Amino acid sequence: MRKPIIAGNWKMNMTPSETVKLIRELKPLVEGTNTEVVVCPMAVSLFAAKEALAGSNIRLGAQNVYFEDAGAYTGEWNCDSLLELGVEYVIIGHSERRQYFNESDETVNKKVHKALQKGLKPIVCVGEQLEQKQKGVTAEVVRMQTKLALEGVRASDIESIVIAYEPVWAIGTGMTATSAEANMTIREIRQAVRERYADAADVVRIQYGGSMNAKNAAELMAMSDIDGGLIGGASLKAEDFSKVVNY
Ligand code: PGA
């Protein structure tokens, strides 16, 4: 019912020419898949990525966007520019942005609204930190982040949203949540969506992210509520990423 979606978050890796090379390698490896495939290069590589992706089934995503239309916001970029570059998805509220760039639940919510208004599909990231996990408040944290990120979003827009559950302690560490653990927390997230949007919660795709790779993808994807993955490290090599896509 929910089409699987695997997205590569290339973070601050891959210059424009490296981006083109990786996309050229990836294209033939994923062309037959039934999974929706997204790559999210650095903003400065998006133009090159758009050209390299021409005629392929791979969708383009960005890693961030600002919530104003235009103006005196040095260093930021707007939704219109992403749309012109062929971008369809935008990652919002990644834990690295929350941690290093002061992204808050409030700015996440503003970005979600702007993206939806402009016709970009948000990939909204939520996830608990190690300390929160140890204190047993994972469910509370992800439920709160989810509700605050979606605050004021219309029910009709809910199906355009993808949520990525990324336990912060699992990102780039080689530690993954067990598939059962990840599924349980993702069910909490879906339940939080259901409390606001009733049955629309059934169409929202929720990804797992955090050291997901070619080895553990099949097991994670087999879980009832895991609809995809947001892949960091393992998305930087065409072969590895294609194995996740073709799990
Ligand atoms: P990772 O990153 O796969 O390298 O853990 C995932 C992410 O941060 O999106």
Short mmCIF file of C-alpha atoms in Angstrom, two decimals, residues 21-35 37 56-58 234-247:
data_model
loop_
_atom_site.label_atom_id
_atom_site.label_comp_id
_atom_site.label_asym_id
_atom_site.label_seq_id
_atom_site.Cartn_x
_atom_site.Cartn_y
_atom_site.Cartn_z
CA LYS A 21 30.27 10.25 -11.48
CA LEU A 22 28.32 8.60 -8.67
CA ILE A 23 24.98 9.20 -10.38
CA ARG A 24 26.30 7.72 -13.64
CA GLU A 25 27.39 4.60 -11.78
CA LEU A 26 24.14 4.34 -9.86
CA LYS A 27 21.67 4.78 -12.72
CA PRO A 28 22.00 1.37 -14.36
CA LEU A 29 22.12 -0.41 -10.99
CA VAL A 30 18.69 0.82 -9.85
CA GLU A 31 16.76 1.30 -13.07
CA GLY A 32 14.60 -1.82 -12.72
CA THR A 33 13.53 -1.27 -9.13
CA ASN A 34 9.99 -0.90 -7.79
CA THR A 35 11.34 1.20 -4.94
CA VAL A 37 14.92 6.08 -5.22
CA SER A 56 16.45 8.24 -14.99
CA ASN A 57 14.02 6.90 -12.37
CA ILE A 58 16.08 8.46 -9.57
CA ALA A 234 26.21 3.41 2.58
CA SER A 235 24.79 5.72 -0.09
CA LEU A 236 28.19 7.08 -1.12
CA LYS A 237 29.16 4.01 -3.15
CA ALA A 238 26.91 3.11 -6.07
CA GLU A 239 27.19 -0.61 -5.50
CA ASP A 240 26.40 -0.45 -1.77
CA PHE A 241 23.51 1.94 -2.25
CA SER A 242 22.03 -0.11 -5.08
CA LYS A 243 22.05 -3.15 -2.81
CA VAL A 244 19.99 -1.25 -0.27
CA VAL A 245 17.59 -0.10 -3.00
CA ASN A 246 17.26 -3.65 -4.31
CA TYR A 247 17.09 -5.10 -0.78
#
